[in-house]
Amino acid sequence: MEAQARGLLETEPLQGRDEDMVASADFPSMLSEEEREELKAELVQLEDEITTLRQVLSAKERHLVEIKQKLGMNLMNELKQNFSKSWHDMQTTTAYKKTHETLSHAGQKATAAFSNVGTAISKKFGDMSYSIRHSISMPAMS
């Protein structure tokens, strides 16, 4: 008797043989006619409650849409607000701030490097221009 009672209280998952036993069990024959009728009545009641809950939820969703329309809220406005809030939330994170700072610093260094390269190229062109002008103005000595 104790082993049988312990079997009902086991919390271990079913094993293959247990699943086969459950699948082959004839539960309707284990129920009395009175238990069967009680279960059928409970089933009907649960189905009715689920239907009622679906109807109530649907009515509340319609009411929600009506209120949002009266307030001038539409899907596009909600998306804009959600996007703005998400963008703001992201900008306030430490990771974003560090990344922004690093990229800003890198951008400043890149700008300075390009400026230096531009200056060097301009100087080189200036030197070449001077050299060309100088060689044109000086007659060749043969």
Short mmCIF file of N, CA, C and O in Angstrom, two decimals:
data_model
loop_
_atom_site.label_atom_id
_atom_site.label_comp_id
_atom_site.label_asym_id
_atom_site.label_seq_id
_atom_site.Cartn_x
_atom_site.Cartn_y
_atom_site.Cartn_z
N MET A 1 0.83 -1.19 0.00
CA MET A 1 0.00 0.00 0.00
C MET A 1 0.88 1.25 0.00
O MET A 1 0.60 2.18 -0.72
N GLU A 2 1.95 1.25 0.81
CA GLU A 2 2.83 2.40 0.90
C GLU A 2 3.50 2.69 -0.45
O GLU A 2 3.60 3.82 -0.88
N ALA A 3 3.94 1.65 -1.15
CA ALA A 3 4.58 1.83 -2.46
C ALA A 3 3.59 2.42 -3.45
O ALA A 3 3.93 3.26 -4.27
N GLN A 4 2.33 1.98 -3.36
CA GLN A 4 1.31 2.50 -4.28
C GLN A 4 1.03 3.97 -3.97
O GLN A 4 0.93 4.79 -4.86
N ALA A 5 0.95 4.34 -2.70
CA ALA A 5 0.71 5.73 -2.31
C ALA A 5 1.90 6.60 -2.70
O ALA A 5 1.74 7.71 -3.17
N ARG A 6 3.10 6.09 -2.50
CA ARG A 6 4.30 6.83 -2.85
C ARG A 6 4.33 7.08 -4.36
O ARG A 6 4.74 8.12 -4.82
N GLY A 7 3.87 6.14 -5.15
CA GLY A 7 3.84 6.27 -6.60
C GLY A 7 2.97 7.43 -7.04
O GLY A 7 3.26 8.10 -8.02
N LEU A 8 1.90 7.72 -6.33
CA LEU A 8 1.03 8.84 -6.68
C LEU A 8 1.67 10.17 -6.36
O LEU A 8 1.34 11.19 -6.97
N LEU A 9 2.60 10.17 -5.43
CA LEU A 9 3.21 11.42 -5.00
C LEU A 9 4.56 11.68 -5.65
O LEU A 9 5.18 12.70 -5.39
N GLU A 10 5.03 10.78 -6.49
CA GLU A 10 6.34 10.96 -7.12
C GLU A 10 6.35 12.23 -7.96
O GLU A 10 5.38 12.56 -8.63
N THR A 11 7.48 12.91 -7.91
CA THR A 11 7.62 14.14 -8.70
C THR A 11 8.58 13.96 -9.86
O THR A 11 8.84 14.89 -10.59
N GLU A 12 9.13 12.77 -10.00
CA GLU A 12 10.05 12.48 -11.10
C GLU A 12 9.28 12.44 -12.41
O GLU A 12 8.11 12.08 -12.46
N PRO A 13 9.93 12.83 -13.54
CA PRO A 13 9.26 12.77 -14.83
C PRO A 13 8.93 11.32 -15.21
O PRO A 13 9.57 10.39 -14.74
N LEU A 14 7.93 11.18 -16.04
CA LEU A 14 7.53 9.85 -16.47
C LEU A 14 8.63 9.21 -17.31
O LEU A 14 9.28 9.88 -18.11
N GLN A 15 8.81 7.94 -17.13
CA GLN A 15 9.76 7.18 -17.94
C GLN A 15 8.98 6.56 -19.10
O GLN A 15 7.75 6.59 -19.13
N GLY A 16 9.68 5.96 -20.02
CA GLY A 16 9.05 5.38 -21.20
C GLY A 16 7.96 4.38 -20.85
O GLY A 16 6.85 4.42 -21.39
N ARG A 17 8.23 3.49 -19.92
CA ARG A 17 7.22 2.47 -19.56
C ARG A 17 6.03 3.12 -18.86
O ARG A 17 4.89 2.71 -19.05
N ASP A 18 6.28 4.18 -18.08
CA ASP A 18 5.18 4.89 -17.41
C ASP A 18 4.28 5.56 -18.44
O ASP A 18 3.06 5.55 -18.31
N GLU A 19 4.91 6.16 -19.47
CA GLU A 19 4.13 6.81 -20.52
C GLU A 19 3.25 5.80 -21.24
O GLU A 19 2.10 6.07 -21.56
N ASP A 20 3.82 4.62 -21.49
CA ASP A 20 3.04 3.57 -22.16
C ASP A 20 1.86 3.14 -21.30
O ASP A 20 0.76 2.93 -21.80
N MET A 21 2.10 3.04 -19.99
CA MET A 21 1.03 2.63 -19.09
C MET A 21 -0.08 3.69 -19.06
O MET A 21 -1.26 3.37 -19.11
N VAL A 22 0.30 4.97 -19.03
CA VAL A 22 -0.68 6.04 -19.01
C VAL A 22 -1.45 6.07 -20.32
O VAL A 22 -2.68 6.23 -20.35
N ALA A 23 -0.75 5.88 -21.43
CA ALA A 23 -1.40 5.91 -22.74
C ALA A 23 -2.38 4.75 -22.91
O ALA A 23 -3.42 4.89 -23.56
N SER A 24 -2.06 3.62 -22.31
CA SER A 24 -2.94 2.46 -22.47
C SER A 24 -4.03 2.40 -21.41
O SER A 24 -4.91 1.55 -21.48
N ALA A 25 -3.98 3.29 -20.42
CA ALA A 25 -4.99 3.28 -19.36
C ALA A 25 -6.35 3.68 -19.92
O ALA A 25 -6.46 4.56 -20.76
N ASP A 26 -7.38 3.06 -19.41
CA ASP A 26 -8.74 3.33 -19.86
C ASP A 26 -9.42 4.16 -18.76
O ASP A 26 -10.15 3.64 -17.94
N PHE A 27 -9.15 5.48 -18.76
CA PHE A 27 -9.64 6.35 -17.70
C PHE A 27 -11.16 6.39 -17.61
O PHE A 27 -11.70 6.39 -16.52
N PRO A 28 -11.88 6.49 -18.75
CA PRO A 28 -13.34 6.53 -18.62
C PRO A 28 -13.91 5.34 -17.86
O PRO A 28 -14.87 5.48 -17.11
N SER A 29 -13.32 4.17 -18.00
CA SER A 29 -13.84 3.01 -17.28
C SER A 29 -13.50 3.07 -15.79
O SER A 29 -14.11 2.38 -15.00
N MET A 30 -12.53 3.90 -15.41
CA MET A 30 -12.15 4.04 -14.01
C MET A 30 -13.09 4.99 -13.27
O MET A 30 -13.08 5.04 -12.05
N LEU A 31 -13.85 5.79 -14.01
CA LEU A 31 -14.75 6.78 -13.40
C LEU A 31 -16.14 6.20 -13.21
O LEU A 31 -16.64 5.48 -14.06
N SER A 32 -16.74 6.60 -12.11
CA SER A 32 -18.13 6.21 -11.91
C SER A 32 -18.99 7.11 -12.78
O SER A 32 -18.53 8.17 -13.27
N GLU A 33 -20.24 6.75 -12.98
CA GLU A 33 -21.15 7.55 -13.79
C GLU A 33 -21.32 8.94 -13.18
O GLU A 33 -21.35 9.94 -13.89
N GLU A 34 -21.37 9.01 -11.87
CA GLU A 34 -21.53 10.29 -11.17
C GLU A 34 -20.31 11.19 -11.39
O GLU A 34 -20.45 12.38 -11.68
N GLU A 35 -19.09 10.61 -11.29
CA GLU A 35 -17.87 11.39 -11.52
C GLU A 35 -17.80 11.88 -12.96
O GLU A 35 -17.41 13.01 -13.22
N ARG A 36 -18.22 11.03 -13.88
CA ARG A 36 -18.22 11.39 -15.29
C ARG A 36 -19.15 12.58 -15.53
O ARG A 36 -18.79 13.53 -16.23
N GLU A 37 -20.33 12.56 -14.94
CA GLU A 37 -21.29 13.66 -15.12
C GLU A 37 -20.76 14.95 -14.49
O GLU A 37 -20.93 16.02 -15.05
N GLU A 38 -20.12 14.83 -13.32
CA GLU A 38 -19.54 16.01 -12.66
C GLU A 38 -18.45 16.62 -13.54
O GLU A 38 -18.38 17.86 -13.69
N LEU A 39 -17.60 15.78 -14.12
CA LEU A 39 -16.54 16.28 -14.98
C LEU A 39 -17.10 16.93 -16.24
O LEU A 39 -16.59 17.97 -16.68
N LYS A 40 -18.15 16.35 -16.80
CA LYS A 40 -18.77 16.94 -17.99
C LYS A 40 -19.36 18.31 -17.65
O LYS A 40 -19.22 19.26 -18.42
N ALA A 41 -20.01 18.42 -16.49
CA ALA A 41 -20.59 19.70 -16.06
C ALA A 41 -19.49 20.73 -15.84
O ALA A 41 -19.62 21.90 -16.22
N GLU A 42 -18.39 20.30 -15.22
CA GLU A 42 -17.26 21.21 -14.98
C GLU A 42 -16.64 21.66 -16.31
O GLU A 42 -16.28 22.83 -16.47
N LEU A 43 -16.55 20.74 -17.26
CA LEU A 43 -16.02 21.07 -18.58
C LEU A 43 -16.87 22.13 -19.27
O LEU A 43 -16.35 23.12 -19.79
N VAL A 44 -18.19 21.96 -19.23
CA VAL A 44 -19.10 22.94 -19.84
C VAL A 44 -18.96 24.29 -19.15
O VAL A 44 -18.90 25.34 -19.81
N GLN A 45 -18.87 24.27 -17.83
CA GLN A 45 -18.73 25.51 -17.07
C GLN A 45 -17.43 26.23 -17.42
O GLN A 45 -17.42 27.43 -17.64
N LEU A 46 -16.33 25.49 -17.51
CA LEU A 46 -15.04 26.09 -17.87
C LEU A 46 -15.07 26.67 -19.28
O LEU A 46 -14.56 27.77 -19.52
N GLU A 47 -15.68 25.95 -20.21
CA GLU A 47 -15.79 26.47 -21.59
C GLU A 47 -16.62 27.75 -21.62
O GLU A 47 -16.27 28.69 -22.33
N ASP A 48 -17.70 27.79 -20.84
CA ASP A 48 -18.52 29.00 -20.76
C ASP A 48 -17.74 30.17 -20.16
O ASP A 48 -17.82 31.31 -20.64
N GLU A 49 -16.97 29.90 -19.11
CA GLU A 49 -16.17 30.94 -18.47
C GLU A 49 -15.11 31.48 -19.44
O GLU A 49 -14.87 32.69 -19.50
N ILE A 50 -14.48 30.59 -20.19
CA ILE A 50 -13.48 31.01 -21.16
C ILE A 50 -14.12 31.89 -22.23
O ILE A 50 -13.57 32.93 -22.60
N THR A 51 -15.28 31.50 -22.71
CA THR A 51 -15.99 32.31 -23.71
C THR A 51 -16.31 33.69 -23.15
O THR A 51 -16.11 34.71 -23.82
N THR A 52 -16.81 33.73 -21.92
CA THR A 52 -17.13 35.00 -21.28
C THR A 52 -15.89 35.87 -21.13
O THR A 52 -15.92 37.07 -21.43
N LEU A 53 -14.79 35.28 -20.70
CA LEU A 53 -13.55 36.03 -20.54
C LEU A 53 -13.07 36.59 -21.87
O LEU A 53 -12.60 37.73 -21.94
N ARG A 54 -13.20 35.82 -22.94
CA ARG A 54 -12.81 36.31 -24.27
C ARG A 54 -13.67 37.50 -24.67
O ARG A 54 -13.18 38.46 -25.26
N GLN A 55 -14.97 37.42 -24.38
CA GLN A 55 -15.88 38.52 -24.72
C GLN A 55 -15.54 39.77 -23.93
O GLN A 55 -15.53 40.88 -24.47
N VAL A 56 -15.25 39.60 -22.65
CA VAL A 56 -14.89 40.74 -21.79
C VAL A 56 -13.58 41.36 -22.29
O VAL A 56 -13.48 42.60 -22.41
N LEU A 57 -12.61 40.54 -22.61
CA LEU A 57 -11.33 41.04 -23.11
C LEU A 57 -11.54 41.80 -24.42
O LEU A 57 -11.00 42.89 -24.60
N SER A 58 -12.33 41.27 -25.30
CA SER A 58 -12.61 41.94 -26.58
C SER A 58 -13.28 43.30 -26.36
O SER A 58 -12.91 44.29 -26.99
N ALA A 59 -14.25 43.36 -25.44
CA ALA A 59 -14.93 44.62 -25.14
C ALA A 59 -13.94 45.64 -24.55
O ALA A 59 -13.96 46.82 -24.90
N LYS A 60 -13.05 45.19 -23.68
CA LYS A 60 -12.06 46.09 -23.08
C LYS A 60 -11.08 46.59 -24.13
O LYS A 60 -10.67 47.75 -24.10
N GLU A 61 -10.69 45.74 -25.07
CA GLU A 61 -9.79 46.16 -26.14
C GLU A 61 -10.46 47.22 -27.03
O GLU A 61 -9.82 48.19 -27.43
N ARG A 62 -11.75 47.03 -27.33
CA ARG A 62 -12.48 48.03 -28.12
C ARG A 62 -12.55 49.36 -27.37
O ARG A 62 -12.35 50.43 -27.94
N HIS A 63 -12.82 49.29 -26.07
CA HIS A 63 -12.90 50.49 -25.24
C HIS A 63 -11.54 51.21 -25.22
O HIS A 63 -11.48 52.44 -25.29
N LEU A 64 -10.48 50.44 -25.12
CA LEU A 64 -9.13 51.00 -25.14
C LEU A 64 -8.88 51.76 -26.44
O LEU A 64 -8.36 52.89 -26.43
N VAL A 65 -9.26 51.18 -27.56
CA VAL A 65 -9.09 51.83 -28.86
C VAL A 65 -9.90 53.13 -28.91
O VAL A 65 -9.40 54.16 -29.39
N GLU A 66 -11.11 53.11 -28.40
CA GLU A 66 -11.96 54.31 -28.39
C GLU A 66 -11.31 55.43 -27.57
O GLU A 66 -11.27 56.59 -28.00
N ILE A 67 -10.79 55.09 -26.41
CA ILE A 67 -10.14 56.09 -25.56
C ILE A 67 -8.91 56.66 -26.25
O ILE A 67 -8.70 57.88 -26.25
N LYS A 68 -8.11 55.81 -26.85
CA LYS A 68 -6.92 56.28 -27.55
C LYS A 68 -7.29 57.20 -28.70
O LYS A 68 -6.62 58.21 -28.94
N GLN A 69 -8.37 56.89 -29.42
CA GLN A 69 -8.82 57.74 -30.52
C GLN A 69 -9.26 59.10 -29.98
O GLN A 69 -8.94 60.14 -30.57
N LYS A 70 -9.98 59.11 -28.87
CA LYS A 70 -10.44 60.37 -28.28
C LYS A 70 -9.26 61.22 -27.82
O LYS A 70 -9.32 62.45 -27.87
N LEU A 71 -8.20 60.58 -27.38
CA LEU A 71 -7.01 61.29 -26.93
C LEU A 71 -6.08 61.66 -28.09
O LEU A 71 -5.05 62.31 -27.88
N GLY A 72 -6.44 61.24 -29.29
CA GLY A 72 -5.62 61.54 -30.47
C GLY A 72 -4.40 60.66 -30.59
O GLY A 72 -3.46 61.00 -31.28
N MET A 73 -4.44 59.56 -29.90
CA MET A 73 -3.31 58.63 -29.98
C MET A 73 -3.58 57.63 -31.09
O MET A 73 -4.64 57.02 -31.14
N ASN A 74 -2.61 57.51 -31.98
CA ASN A 74 -2.74 56.48 -33.00
C ASN A 74 -1.46 55.67 -33.03
O ASN A 74 -0.51 55.95 -32.30
N LEU A 75 -1.43 54.68 -33.87
CA LEU A 75 -0.29 53.76 -33.90
C LEU A 75 1.01 54.50 -34.22
O LEU A 75 2.03 54.26 -33.59
N MET A 76 0.95 55.44 -35.16
CA MET A 76 2.16 56.16 -35.53
C MET A 76 2.69 56.99 -34.36
O MET A 76 3.89 57.00 -34.09
N ASN A 77 1.79 57.67 -33.66
CA ASN A 77 2.22 58.46 -32.49
C ASN A 77 2.82 57.57 -31.42
O ASN A 77 3.82 57.92 -30.80
N GLU A 78 2.20 56.42 -31.19
CA GLU A 78 2.73 55.50 -30.19
C GLU A 78 4.11 55.00 -30.59
O GLU A 78 5.01 54.91 -29.76
N LEU A 79 4.28 54.68 -31.88
CA LEU A 79 5.59 54.22 -32.35
C LEU A 79 6.64 55.31 -32.17
O LEU A 79 7.76 55.03 -31.74
N LYS A 80 6.27 56.55 -32.49
CA LYS A 80 7.21 57.67 -32.32
C LYS A 80 7.59 57.82 -30.86
O LYS A 80 8.76 58.00 -30.52
N GLN A 81 6.58 57.77 -29.97
CA GLN A 81 6.85 57.92 -28.54
C GLN A 81 7.73 56.79 -28.04
O GLN A 81 8.69 57.01 -27.28
N ASN A 82 7.42 55.56 -28.46
CA ASN A 82 8.21 54.41 -28.03
C ASN A 82 9.65 54.52 -28.53
O ASN A 82 10.60 54.23 -27.81
N PHE A 83 9.79 54.94 -29.80
CA PHE A 83 11.13 55.09 -30.37
C PHE A 83 11.90 56.17 -29.63
O PHE A 83 13.07 55.98 -29.28
N SER A 84 11.26 57.30 -29.39
CA SER A 84 11.93 58.40 -28.69
C SER A 84 12.36 57.97 -27.29
O SER A 84 13.48 58.26 -26.86
N LYS A 85 11.48 57.29 -26.59
CA LYS A 85 11.81 56.84 -25.24
C LYS A 85 12.96 55.82 -25.28
O LYS A 85 13.90 55.91 -24.50
N SER A 86 12.89 54.89 -26.21
CA SER A 86 13.94 53.87 -26.32
C SER A 86 15.28 54.52 -26.68
O SER A 86 16.32 54.15 -26.13
N TRP A 87 15.25 55.49 -27.60
CA TRP A 87 16.47 56.18 -28.00
C TRP A 87 17.06 56.93 -26.81
O TRP A 87 18.26 56.88 -26.56
N HIS A 88 16.20 57.62 -26.06
CA HIS A 88 16.67 58.35 -24.88
C HIS A 88 17.24 57.38 -23.85
O HIS A 88 18.31 57.63 -23.28
N ASP A 89 16.54 56.27 -23.61
CA ASP A 89 17.02 55.28 -22.64
C ASP A 89 18.39 54.74 -23.06
O ASP A 89 19.27 54.53 -22.22
N MET A 90 18.55 54.49 -24.36
CA MET A 90 19.82 53.95 -24.84
C MET A 90 20.94 54.98 -24.67
O MET A 90 22.04 54.64 -24.26
N GLN A 91 20.63 56.25 -24.94
CA GLN A 91 21.66 57.29 -24.83
C GLN A 91 22.12 57.52 -23.40
O GLN A 91 23.21 58.04 -23.19
N THR A 92 21.33 57.14 -22.46
CA THR A 92 21.70 57.36 -21.06
C THR A 92 22.46 56.17 -20.47
O THR A 92 22.89 56.24 -19.32
N THR A 93 22.66 55.12 -21.25
CA THR A 93 23.41 53.97 -20.73
C THR A 93 24.89 54.29 -20.71
O THR A 93 25.40 55.08 -21.51
N THR A 94 25.59 53.66 -19.81
CA THR A 94 27.03 53.85 -19.68
C THR A 94 27.75 53.39 -20.93
O THR A 94 28.68 54.06 -21.40
N ALA A 95 27.32 52.27 -21.49
CA ALA A 95 27.97 51.73 -22.69
C ALA A 95 27.87 52.73 -23.84
O ALA A 95 28.84 52.96 -24.57
N TYR A 96 26.70 53.32 -24.01
CA TYR A 96 26.52 54.30 -25.10
C TYR A 96 27.42 55.50 -24.88
O TYR A 96 28.08 55.99 -25.80
N LYS A 97 27.45 55.99 -23.64
CA LYS A 97 28.26 57.18 -23.34
C LYS A 97 29.74 56.90 -23.62
O LYS A 97 30.44 57.73 -24.22
N LYS A 98 30.22 55.73 -23.20
CA LYS A 98 31.63 55.39 -23.42
C LYS A 98 31.92 55.25 -24.91
O LYS A 98 32.94 55.73 -25.41
N THR A 99 31.01 54.58 -25.63
CA THR A 99 31.20 54.40 -27.06
C THR A 99 31.18 55.75 -27.78
O THR A 99 32.02 56.02 -28.64
N HIS A 100 30.24 56.61 -27.41
CA HIS A 100 30.15 57.94 -28.02
C HIS A 100 31.43 58.73 -27.77
O HIS A 100 31.97 59.37 -28.67
N GLU A 101 31.92 58.67 -26.55
CA GLU A 101 33.14 59.39 -26.19
C GLU A 101 34.33 58.87 -26.98
O GLU A 101 35.13 59.65 -27.53
N THR A 102 34.44 57.54 -27.09
CA THR A 102 35.55 56.93 -27.82
C THR A 102 35.50 57.30 -29.30
O THR A 102 36.51 57.67 -29.90
N LEU A 103 34.31 57.19 -29.90
CA LEU A 103 34.17 57.52 -31.32
C LEU A 103 34.40 59.00 -31.57
O LEU A 103 34.99 59.37 -32.59
N SER A 104 33.97 59.83 -30.66
CA SER A 104 34.18 61.27 -30.80
C SER A 104 35.68 61.58 -30.78
O SER A 104 36.19 62.34 -31.61
N HIS A 105 36.38 60.95 -29.84
CA HIS A 105 37.83 61.14 -29.73
C HIS A 105 38.53 60.62 -31.00
O HIS A 105 39.42 61.29 -31.54
N ALA A 106 38.11 59.47 -31.48
CA ALA A 106 38.69 58.90 -32.70
C ALA A 106 38.41 59.82 -33.89
O ALA A 106 39.27 60.02 -34.76
N GLY A 107 37.22 60.40 -33.95
CA GLY A 107 36.88 61.32 -35.03
C GLY A 107 37.75 62.56 -35.00
O GLY A 107 38.20 63.04 -36.06
N GLN A 108 38.02 63.07 -33.81
CA GLN A 108 38.88 64.24 -33.69
C GLN A 108 40.30 63.92 -34.17
O GLN A 108 40.93 64.72 -34.87
N LYS A 109 40.79 62.73 -33.80
CA LYS A 109 42.14 62.33 -34.23
C LYS A 109 42.18 62.14 -35.74
O LYS A 109 43.15 62.53 -36.40
N ALA A 110 41.12 61.55 -36.30
CA ALA A 110 41.08 61.35 -37.75
C ALA A 110 41.04 62.69 -38.47
O ALA A 110 41.72 62.88 -39.50
N THR A 111 40.28 63.62 -37.96
CA THR A 111 40.19 64.96 -38.56
C THR A 111 41.57 65.63 -38.54
O THR A 111 42.00 66.21 -39.54
N ALA A 112 42.26 65.53 -37.41
CA ALA A 112 43.59 66.12 -37.30
C ALA A 112 44.56 65.45 -38.28
O ALA A 112 45.36 66.13 -38.94
N ALA A 113 44.48 64.14 -38.40
CA ALA A 113 45.36 63.42 -39.31
C ALA A 113 45.10 63.83 -40.75
O ALA A 113 46.04 64.07 -41.53
N PHE A 114 43.83 63.92 -41.16
CA PHE A 114 43.50 64.34 -42.52
C PHE A 114 43.97 65.77 -42.77
O PHE A 114 44.44 66.10 -43.86
N SER A 115 43.84 66.59 -41.78
CA SER A 115 44.29 67.99 -41.91
C SER A 115 45.80 68.03 -42.13
O SER A 115 46.29 68.77 -43.00
N ASN A 116 46.53 67.21 -41.37
CA ASN A 116 47.99 67.16 -41.53
C ASN A 116 48.37 66.63 -42.90
O ASN A 116 49.29 67.14 -43.54
N VAL A 117 47.67 65.62 -43.37
CA VAL A 117 47.94 65.07 -44.70
C VAL A 117 47.65 66.13 -45.76
O VAL A 117 48.43 66.33 -46.69
N GLY A 118 46.53 66.83 -45.61
CA GLY A 118 46.18 67.90 -46.55
C GLY A 118 47.23 68.99 -46.57
O GLY A 118 47.61 69.50 -47.63
N THR A 119 47.70 69.35 -45.39
CA THR A 119 48.73 70.38 -45.29
C THR A 119 50.01 69.92 -45.98
O THR A 119 50.65 70.67 -46.73
N ALA A 120 50.39 68.68 -45.74
CA ALA A 120 51.61 68.13 -46.34
C ALA A 120 51.48 68.08 -47.86
O ALA A 120 52.43 68.42 -48.59
N ILE A 121 50.32 67.68 -48.36
CA ILE A 121 50.11 67.62 -49.81
C ILE A 121 50.15 69.03 -50.40
O ILE A 121 50.80 69.26 -51.43
N SER A 122 49.52 69.98 -49.73
CA SER A 122 49.54 71.37 -50.21
C SER A 122 50.96 71.91 -50.26
O SER A 122 51.36 72.59 -51.22
N LYS A 123 51.72 71.60 -49.24
CA LYS A 123 53.11 72.07 -49.18
C LYS A 123 53.91 71.45 -50.31
O LYS A 123 54.71 72.12 -50.98
N LYS A 124 53.68 70.15 -50.55
CA LYS A 124 54.41 69.46 -51.61
C LYS A 124 54.08 70.08 -52.96
O LYS A 124 54.96 70.31 -53.78
N PHE A 125 52.76 70.33 -53.19
CA PHE A 125 52.35 70.97 -54.44
C PHE A 125 52.95 72.37 -54.54
O PHE A 125 53.36 72.80 -55.63
N GLY A 126 53.02 73.06 -53.42
CA GLY A 126 53.64 74.40 -53.42
C GLY A 126 55.10 74.33 -53.79
O GLY A 126 55.61 75.14 -54.59
N ASP A 127 55.80 73.36 -53.22
CA ASP A 127 57.21 73.19 -53.53
C ASP A 127 57.40 72.83 -55.00
O ASP A 127 58.31 73.34 -55.66
N MET A 128 56.53 71.94 -55.51
CA MET A 128 56.63 71.54 -56.91
C MET A 128 56.35 72.74 -57.82
O MET A 128 57.02 72.94 -58.83
N SER A 129 55.37 73.54 -57.45
CA SER A 129 55.03 74.72 -58.24
C SER A 129 56.21 75.69 -58.27
O SER A 129 56.56 76.23 -59.33
N TYR A 130 56.83 75.89 -57.12
CA TYR A 130 58.00 76.77 -57.05
C TYR A 130 59.11 76.22 -57.92
O TYR A 130 59.77 76.95 -58.66
N SER A 131 59.34 74.91 -57.82
CA SER A 131 60.40 74.28 -58.58
C SER A 131 60.16 74.42 -60.07
O SER A 131 61.08 74.71 -60.83
N ILE A 132 58.90 74.23 -60.50
CA ILE A 132 58.57 74.34 -61.92
C ILE A 132 58.75 75.78 -62.37
O ILE A 132 59.35 76.05 -63.42
N ARG A 133 58.27 76.75 -61.62
CA ARG A 133 58.41 78.17 -61.97
C ARG A 133 59.86 78.56 -62.02
O ARG A 133 60.30 79.29 -62.91
N HIS A 134 60.61 78.08 -61.08
CA HIS A 134 62.03 78.43 -61.02
C HIS A 134 62.78 77.85 -62.21
O HIS A 134 63.63 78.50 -62.81
N SER A 135 62.49 76.63 -62.58
CA SER A 135 63.18 76.00 -63.70
C SER A 135 62.77 76.62 -65.03
O SER A 135 63.55 76.67 -65.96
N ILE A 136 61.57 77.18 -65.13
CA ILE A 136 61.11 77.83 -66.36
C ILE A 136 61.80 79.19 -66.49
O ILE A 136 62.22 79.60 -67.58
N SER A 137 61.94 79.90 -65.40
CA SER A 137 62.52 81.25 -65.46
C SER A 137 64.04 81.24 -65.63
O SER A 137 64.63 82.20 -66.08
N MET A 138 64.67 80.16 -65.28
CA MET A 138 66.11 80.07 -65.40
C MET A 138 66.46 79.39 -66.72
O MET A 138 66.01 78.29 -66.98
N PRO A 139 67.23 80.01 -67.56
CA PRO A 139 67.60 79.36 -68.81
C PRO A 139 68.55 78.19 -68.56
O PRO A 139 69.32 78.19 -67.61
N ALA A 140 68.42 77.26 -69.40
CA ALA A 140 69.25 76.06 -69.23
C ALA A 140 70.68 76.40 -69.63
O ALA A 140 70.92 77.08 -70.62
N MET A 141 71.62 75.92 -68.90
CA MET A 141 73.02 76.16 -69.19
C MET A 141 73.60 74.96 -69.88
O MET A 141 73.69 73.92 -69.29
N SER A 142 73.93 75.16 -71.10
CA SER A 142 74.47 74.03 -71.82
C SER A 142 75.92 74.16 -72.08
O SER A 142 76.56 75.05 -72.27
#
